[in-house]
mmCIF file of C-alpha atoms and ligand atoms in Angstrom:
data_model
loop_
_atom_site.group_PDB
_atom_site.id
_atom_site.type_symbol
_atom_site.label_atom_id
_atom_site.label_comp_id
_atom_site.label_asym_id
_atom_site.label_seq_id
_atom_site.Cartn_x
_atom_site.Cartn_y
_atom_site.Cartn_z
ATOM 1 C CA MET F 6 7.338 21.385 -7.714
ATOM 2 C CA ARG F 7 5.360 18.880 -5.866
ATOM 3 C CA LYS F 8 3.182 16.878 -8.334
ATOM 4 C CA SER F 9 -0.313 16.725 -7.050
ATOM 5 C CA PHE F 10 -1.679 13.154 -5.993
ATOM 6 C CA VAL F 11 -5.041 12.380 -5.355
ATOM 7 C CA ALA F 12 -6.494 8.970 -3.990
ATOM 8 C CA GLY F 13 -9.634 7.282 -3.379
ATOM 9 C CA ASN F 14 -10.404 5.209 -0.581
ATOM 10 C CA TRP F 15 -13.199 3.028 -1.454
ATOM 11 C CA LYS F 16 -13.273 1.731 2.322
ATOM 12 C CA MET F 17 -15.601 -1.541 2.740
ATOM 13 C CA ASN F 18 -17.495 -0.849 -0.135
ATOM 14 C CA THR F 19 -18.078 -2.191 -3.846
ATOM 15 C CA ASP F 20 -18.587 -5.789 -5.058
ATOM 16 C CA VAL F 21 -16.440 -6.963 -8.092
ATOM 17 C CA ASN F 22 -18.774 -6.025 -10.814
ATOM 18 C CA SER F 23 -19.476 -2.280 -9.517
ATOM 19 C CA GLY F 24 -15.820 -1.843 -8.380
ATOM 20 C CA VAL F 25 -14.559 -2.762 -12.028
ATOM 21 C CA LYS F 26 -17.172 -0.436 -13.399
ATOM 22 C CA LEU F 27 -16.167 2.445 -10.867
ATOM 23 C CA ALA F 28 -12.428 1.882 -11.742
ATOM 24 C CA GLU F 29 -13.481 1.809 -15.541
ATOM 25 C CA GLY F 30 -15.439 5.168 -15.118
ATOM 26 C CA VAL F 31 -12.067 6.532 -13.369
ATOM 27 C CA VAL F 32 -9.788 5.594 -16.125
ATOM 28 C CA SER F 33 -11.875 7.040 -18.621
ATOM 29 C CA GLY F 34 -12.564 10.051 -16.820
ATOM 30 C CA CYS F 35 -8.789 10.690 -16.328
ATOM 31 C CA ASN F 36 -7.607 9.606 -19.557
ATOM 32 C CA ASP F 37 -6.090 13.064 -20.649
ATOM 33 C CA LEU F 38 -4.430 13.394 -17.425
ATOM 34 C CA ALA F 39 -1.526 11.349 -17.610
ATOM 35 C CA GLY F 40 1.670 12.826 -16.442
ATOM 36 C CA LYS F 41 -0.221 15.691 -14.972
ATOM 37 C CA ILE F 42 -1.368 14.537 -11.799
ATOM 38 C CA ASP F 43 -0.783 11.149 -9.891
ATOM 39 C CA ILE F 44 -3.831 9.269 -9.071
ATOM 40 C CA ALA F 45 -4.606 6.321 -6.989
ATOM 41 C CA VAL F 46 -7.590 3.773 -6.143
ATOM 42 C CA CYS F 47 -7.525 1.705 -2.870
ATOM 43 C CA PRO F 48 -10.221 -0.905 -3.361
ATOM 44 C CA PRO F 49 -11.012 -3.657 -0.492
ATOM 45 C CA PHE F 50 -8.151 -6.155 -0.629
ATOM 46 C CA VAL F 51 -10.297 -8.898 -2.218
ATOM 47 C CA TYR F 52 -11.063 -6.772 -5.312
ATOM 48 C CA LEU F 53 -7.752 -5.790 -5.901
ATOM 49 C CA GLN F 54 -6.750 -8.032 -8.582
ATOM 50 C CA GLN F 55 -9.972 -7.524 -10.625
ATOM 51 C CA VAL F 56 -9.588 -3.875 -10.297
ATOM 52 C CA GLY F 57 -5.919 -3.731 -11.092
ATOM 53 C CA LYS F 58 -7.089 -5.596 -14.230
ATOM 54 C CA ALA F 59 -9.335 -2.500 -15.229
ATOM 55 C CA LEU F 60 -6.504 -0.005 -14.544
ATOM 56 C CA GLN F 61 -3.738 -2.069 -16.429
ATOM 57 C CA THR F 62 -3.447 0.075 -19.580
ATOM 58 C CA SER F 63 -4.197 3.193 -17.645
ATOM 59 C CA HIS F 64 -1.723 5.643 -15.778
ATOM 60 C CA ILE F 65 -4.091 5.132 -12.599
ATOM 61 C CA ALA F 66 -2.243 3.333 -9.446
ATOM 62 C CA LEU F 67 -3.519 0.458 -7.381
ATOM 63 C CA GLY F 68 -3.592 0.982 -3.565
ATOM 64 C CA SER F 69 -4.405 -1.149 -0.622
ATOM 65 C CA GLN F 70 -6.349 0.222 2.676
ATOM 66 C CA ASP F 71 -4.169 -1.202 4.926
ATOM 67 C CA ILE F 72 -0.769 -3.453 5.043
ATOM 68 C CA TYR F 73 0.693 -5.782 7.675
ATOM 69 C CA PHE F 74 4.130 -5.386 8.943
ATOM 70 C CA GLU F 75 5.202 -9.262 8.692
ATOM 71 C CA GLN F 76 6.479 -10.833 5.637
ATOM 72 C CA LYS F 77 4.646 -13.862 5.984
ATOM 73 C CA GLY F 78 3.648 -16.733 8.341
ATOM 74 C CA ALA F 79 1.073 -17.352 10.738
ATOM 75 C CA PHE F 80 -0.548 -14.257 10.649
ATOM 76 C CA THR F 81 -4.384 -15.304 9.958
ATOM 77 C CA GLY F 82 -6.402 -12.716 7.933
ATOM 78 C CA GLU F 83 -3.105 -10.197 7.409
ATOM 79 C CA ILE F 84 -1.914 -9.358 4.044
ATOM 80 C CA SER F 85 1.973 -8.284 3.551
ATOM 81 C CA ALA F 86 3.975 -5.973 1.418
ATOM 82 C CA SER F 87 5.142 -8.876 -1.018
ATOM 83 C CA MET F 88 1.376 -9.975 -1.434
ATOM 84 C CA LEU F 89 0.373 -6.316 -2.245
ATOM 85 C CA LYS F 90 3.256 -6.162 -4.689
ATOM 86 C CA ASP F 91 2.239 -9.408 -6.492
ATOM 87 C CA VAL F 92 -1.019 -8.310 -7.228
ATOM 88 C CA GLY F 93 0.048 -4.886 -8.545
ATOM 89 C CA CYS F 94 -0.047 -2.510 -5.785
ATOM 90 C CA THR F 95 1.938 0.816 -5.695
ATOM 91 C CA TYR F 96 0.460 2.293 -2.415
ATOM 92 C CA ALA F 97 -1.087 1.319 0.987
ATOM 93 C CA ILE F 98 -2.657 3.568 3.185
ATOM 94 C CA CYS F 99 -1.420 3.206 6.808
ATOM 95 C CA GLY F 100 -2.993 4.229 9.981
ATOM 96 C CA HIS F 101 -6.373 5.464 8.398
ATOM 97 C CA SER F 102 -8.317 6.962 11.331
ATOM 98 C CA GLU F 103 -10.762 3.871 10.781
ATOM 99 C CA ARG F 104 -7.951 1.788 11.800
ATOM 100 C CA ARG F 105 -6.840 3.927 14.664
ATOM 101 C CA HIS F 106 -10.195 4.787 16.360
ATOM 102 C CA VAL F 107 -12.119 1.922 15.274
ATOM 103 C CA ILE F 108 -9.849 -1.132 14.929
ATOM 104 C CA GLY F 109 -7.419 0.163 17.614
ATOM 105 C CA GLU F 110 -4.316 0.546 15.884
ATOM 106 C CA THR F 111 -1.599 2.399 18.030
ATOM 107 C CA ASP F 112 1.124 4.759 16.772
ATOM 108 C CA ASP F 113 3.687 1.954 17.199
ATOM 109 C CA LEU F 114 1.815 -0.500 15.116
ATOM 110 C CA ILE F 115 1.410 2.133 12.309
ATOM 111 C CA ASN F 116 4.921 2.890 12.377
ATOM 112 C CA LYS F 117 5.849 -1.028 11.885
ATOM 113 C CA LYS F 118 3.399 -1.195 8.912
ATOM 114 C CA VAL F 119 4.990 2.170 7.132
ATOM 115 C CA GLN F 120 8.459 0.786 7.664
ATOM 116 C CA ALA F 121 7.435 -2.525 6.303
ATOM 117 C CA ALA F 122 5.440 -1.161 3.142
ATOM 118 C CA ILE F 123 8.834 0.657 2.445
ATOM 119 C CA THR F 124 10.843 -2.001 2.941
ATOM 120 C CA GLY F 125 8.563 -4.251 0.568
ATOM 121 C CA GLY F 126 8.715 -1.575 -2.148
ATOM 122 C CA ILE F 127 5.061 -0.203 -1.391
ATOM 123 C CA LEU F 128 4.509 3.748 -1.049
ATOM 124 C CA PRO F 129 2.581 4.471 2.241
ATOM 125 C CA ILE F 130 0.075 7.130 2.433
ATOM 126 C CA PHE F 131 0.648 7.951 6.235
ATOM 127 C CA CYS F 132 -2.498 9.375 7.641
ATOM 128 C CA VAL F 133 -2.718 11.473 10.719
ATOM 129 C CA GLY F 134 -5.598 13.802 12.522
ATOM 130 C CA GLU F 135 -7.042 14.659 15.405
ATOM 131 C CA LEU F 136 -10.691 13.858 16.901
ATOM 132 C CA LEU F 137 -13.280 16.383 17.134
ATOM 133 C CA ASP F 138 -12.765 16.488 21.322
ATOM 134 C CA GLU F 139 -8.975 17.108 20.227
ATOM 135 C CA ARG F 140 -9.566 19.754 18.448
ATOM 136 C CA LYS F 141 -11.903 21.483 20.867
ATOM 137 C CA ALA F 142 -9.538 21.273 23.462
ATOM 138 C CA ASN F 143 -6.688 22.842 21.449
ATOM 139 C CA LYS F 144 -4.860 19.847 21.142
ATOM 140 C CA THR F 145 -4.547 19.316 17.292
ATOM 141 C CA ALA F 146 -1.023 20.325 17.190
ATOM 142 C CA GLU F 147 -0.137 18.073 20.018
ATOM 143 C CA VAL F 148 -1.889 15.075 18.438
ATOM 144 C CA VAL F 149 -0.361 15.602 14.947
ATOM 145 C CA THR F 150 2.887 16.091 16.294
ATOM 146 C CA ARG F 151 2.938 13.018 18.224
ATOM 147 C CA GLN F 152 1.268 10.856 15.286
ATOM 148 C CA MET F 153 4.056 12.092 13.123
ATOM 149 C CA LYS F 154 6.948 11.641 15.510
ATOM 150 C CA LYS F 155 5.913 7.870 16.595
ATOM 151 C CA GLY F 156 4.266 7.114 13.325
ATOM 152 C CA LEU F 157 7.729 8.104 11.171
ATOM 153 C CA ALA F 158 10.291 7.251 13.978
ATOM 154 C CA GLY F 159 13.196 5.361 12.860
ATOM 155 C CA LEU F 160 12.837 6.062 8.940
ATOM 156 C CA THR F 161 15.968 7.338 7.136
ATOM 157 C CA GLU F 162 15.563 10.432 4.969
ATOM 158 C CA GLU F 163 15.991 7.800 1.755
ATOM 159 C CA LYS F 164 13.005 5.802 3.011
ATOM 160 C CA MET F 165 10.901 8.954 4.059
ATOM 161 C CA ALA F 166 11.244 9.777 0.375
ATOM 162 C CA ALA F 167 8.361 7.027 -0.259
ATOM 163 C CA VAL F 168 6.185 8.388 2.180
ATOM 164 C CA THR F 169 2.825 10.534 1.557
ATOM 165 C CA VAL F 170 1.428 12.106 4.503
ATOM 166 C CA ALA F 171 -2.415 12.554 4.548
ATOM 167 C CA TYR F 172 -4.015 14.927 7.163
ATOM 168 C CA GLU F 173 -7.477 13.674 8.272
ATOM 169 C CA PRO F 174 -9.235 15.511 10.739
ATOM 170 C CA VAL F 175 -11.479 12.665 12.133
ATOM 171 C CA TRP F 176 -14.162 15.213 12.690
ATOM 172 C CA ALA F 177 -14.409 15.706 8.844
ATOM 173 C CA ILE F 178 -14.109 12.099 7.720
ATOM 174 C CA GLY F 179 -17.489 10.754 6.290
ATOM 175 C CA THR F 180 -19.244 13.635 8.347
ATOM 176 C CA GLY F 181 -19.788 15.863 5.444
ATOM 177 C CA LEU F 182 -17.973 18.702 7.819
ATOM 178 C CA THR F 183 -14.896 19.726 5.907
ATOM 179 C CA ALA F 184 -11.850 21.597 7.430
ATOM 180 C CA THR F 185 -11.883 25.091 5.947
ATOM 181 C CA PRO F 186 -9.077 25.755 3.595
ATOM 182 C CA GLN F 187 -7.263 27.686 6.350
ATOM 183 C CA GLN F 188 -7.679 24.982 9.085
ATOM 184 C CA ALA F 189 -6.217 22.485 6.646
ATOM 185 C CA GLN F 190 -3.295 24.571 5.478
ATOM 186 C CA GLU F 191 -2.498 25.467 9.191
ATOM 187 C CA VAL F 192 -1.941 21.824 10.030
ATOM 188 C CA HIS F 193 -0.388 20.886 6.604
ATOM 189 C CA ALA F 194 2.078 23.819 7.497
ATOM 190 C CA LEU F 195 2.737 22.398 10.864
ATOM 191 C CA ILE F 196 3.355 18.969 9.216
ATOM 192 C CA ARG F 197 5.946 20.426 6.818
ATOM 193 C CA LYS F 198 7.773 22.003 9.799
ATOM 194 C CA LEU F 199 7.779 18.638 11.649
ATOM 195 C CA LEU F 200 9.253 17.088 8.364
ATOM 196 C CA ALA F 201 11.852 19.554 8.437
ATOM 197 C CA GLU F 202 12.678 19.089 12.004
ATOM 198 C CA MET F 203 12.210 15.217 11.857
ATOM 199 C CA PHE F 204 14.308 15.041 8.586
ATOM 200 C CA ASP F 205 15.722 17.832 6.459
ATOM 201 C CA ARG F 206 14.445 20.718 4.290
ATOM 202 C CA LYS F 207 14.534 18.890 1.106
ATOM 203 C CA ILE F 208 12.336 16.069 2.599
ATOM 204 C CA ALA F 209 9.878 18.764 3.867
ATOM 205 C CA ASP F 210 10.012 20.413 0.552
ATOM 206 C CA THR F 211 9.232 17.341 -1.521
ATOM 207 C CA ILE F 212 6.738 14.991 0.646
ATOM 208 C CA ARG F 213 3.358 15.215 -0.689
ATOM 209 C CA ILE F 214 0.858 16.108 2.268
ATOM 210 C CA GLN F 215 -2.905 15.441 1.272
ATOM 211 C CA TYR F 216 -5.835 16.655 2.953
ATOM 212 C CA GLY F 217 -8.801 14.056 3.490
ATOM 213 C CA GLY F 218 -12.480 14.668 5.374
ATOM 214 C CA SER F 219 -15.507 15.134 3.148
ATOM 215 C CA VAL F 220 -13.660 16.478 0.026
ATOM 216 C CA LYS F 221 -16.368 16.880 -2.882
ATOM 217 C CA PRO F 222 -16.064 18.339 -6.443
ATOM 218 C CA ASP F 223 -17.186 21.496 -5.099
ATOM 219 C CA ASN F 224 -14.564 22.228 -2.284
ATOM 220 C CA ALA F 225 -11.593 20.374 -3.812
ATOM 221 C CA ARG F 226 -9.938 23.218 -5.603
ATOM 222 C CA GLU F 227 -10.320 25.620 -2.759
ATOM 223 C CA LEU F 228 -8.369 23.105 -0.642
ATOM 224 C CA MET F 229 -5.944 22.413 -3.490
ATOM 225 C CA ASN F 230 -5.272 26.330 -3.788
ATOM 226 C CA GLN F 231 -3.666 26.056 -0.322
ATOM 227 C CA GLU F 232 0.275 26.268 -0.289
ATOM 228 C CA ASP F 233 0.984 23.082 1.683
ATOM 229 C CA VAL F 234 -2.172 21.249 0.151
ATOM 230 C CA ASP F 235 -0.499 19.103 -2.226
ATOM 231 C CA GLY F 236 -3.363 16.229 -2.667
ATOM 232 C CA LEU F 237 -6.450 15.009 -1.557
ATOM 233 C CA LEU F 238 -7.621 11.680 0.059
ATOM 234 C CA VAL F 239 -11.060 10.955 -0.977
ATOM 235 C CA GLY F 240 -13.573 8.662 0.728
ATOM 236 C CA GLY F 241 -17.061 8.981 0.247
ATOM 237 C CA ALA F 242 -16.886 10.944 -3.191
ATOM 238 C CA SER F 243 -14.410 8.290 -4.676
ATOM 239 C CA LEU F 244 -17.448 5.920 -4.691
ATOM 240 C CA LYS F 245 -18.903 7.894 -7.892
ATOM 241 C CA ALA F 246 -16.495 7.981 -10.958
ATOM 242 C CA ASP F 247 -17.890 11.107 -12.053
ATOM 243 C CA ASP F 248 -17.143 13.022 -8.552
ATOM 244 C CA PHE F 249 -13.853 11.359 -8.169
ATOM 245 C CA VAL F 250 -12.975 12.547 -11.557
ATOM 246 C CA ALA F 251 -14.350 15.961 -11.103
ATOM 247 C CA ILE F 252 -12.285 16.065 -7.981
ATOM 248 C CA VAL F 253 -9.140 14.737 -9.860
ATOM 249 C CA LYS F 254 -9.432 17.634 -12.369
ATOM 250 C CA ALA F 255 -9.938 20.162 -9.781
ATOM 251 C CA SER F 256 -6.647 19.143 -8.188
ATOM 252 C CA VAL F 257 -4.785 19.498 -11.475
HETATM 253 C C1 LIG E 303 -11.441 8.789 4.003
HETATM 254 O O1 LIG E 303 -11.931 7.771 4.173
HETATM 255 O O2 LIG E 303 -10.016 8.822 3.715
HETATM 256 C C2 LIG E 303 -12.000 9.959 4.041
HETATM 257 C C3 LIG E 303 -11.483 11.350 3.908
HETATM 258 O O3 LIG E 303 -13.321 9.878 3.841
HETATM 259 P P1 LIG E 303 -14.520 10.981 3.547
HETATM 260 O O4 LIG E 303 -13.958 11.622 2.119
HETATM 261 O O5 LIG E 303 -15.851 10.202 3.355
HETATM 262 O O6 LIG E 303 -14.718 11.841 4.590
#
């Protein structure tokens, strides 16, 4: 049995006070769910420490929205795995579509980030997903297969056990358009098949695959009811504690 895992990606939102308040709201709303589901929130880098304090006595984990692959040195503006560990992070999102398509990250760079996260003791949430034009051109499987193979290249089975995969169709992120549960299930099943081919059956059966893309309290349960949907990566709706808590509760 794969334990459900819901993570909130706050993107470039909140400030210190609103971020701490949001975290406190998530903590109190999810108080009774310890052991039943894994939950994480991913605030901007600069608020990790304060938000981490608000999570301290809870079962809610702290995650970052990105990570750099080098350990330390002359990499202005970048943040390493050891720095993330130092401020209490458990997870790091790697290869979010906004980093792929707005910032220009490549599959190879994302692969280095995934590798560095695991080596540094951080659990990567590795994101894949196709653009609208790619879906329209029936290229979803091709794109997701390439992202999976390149992004997870060189990982051993042992390292792979640290990874969560997030399927986030780019056309559904922040647009209010959600993949239908059937569309999500189809790609999640493909991802699980790829995991079996690239690693082994045990990895395929144990790795959690989150869905992300305009998840809301009213569509969370239907998505989670799909066989291969093991969790959710939530953007916009994670900025309201009540909505995020409702999504978490629908995912238990
Ligand atoms: C995301 O940022 O990963 C995301 C899925 O955003 P939204 O829920 O707003 O579509």
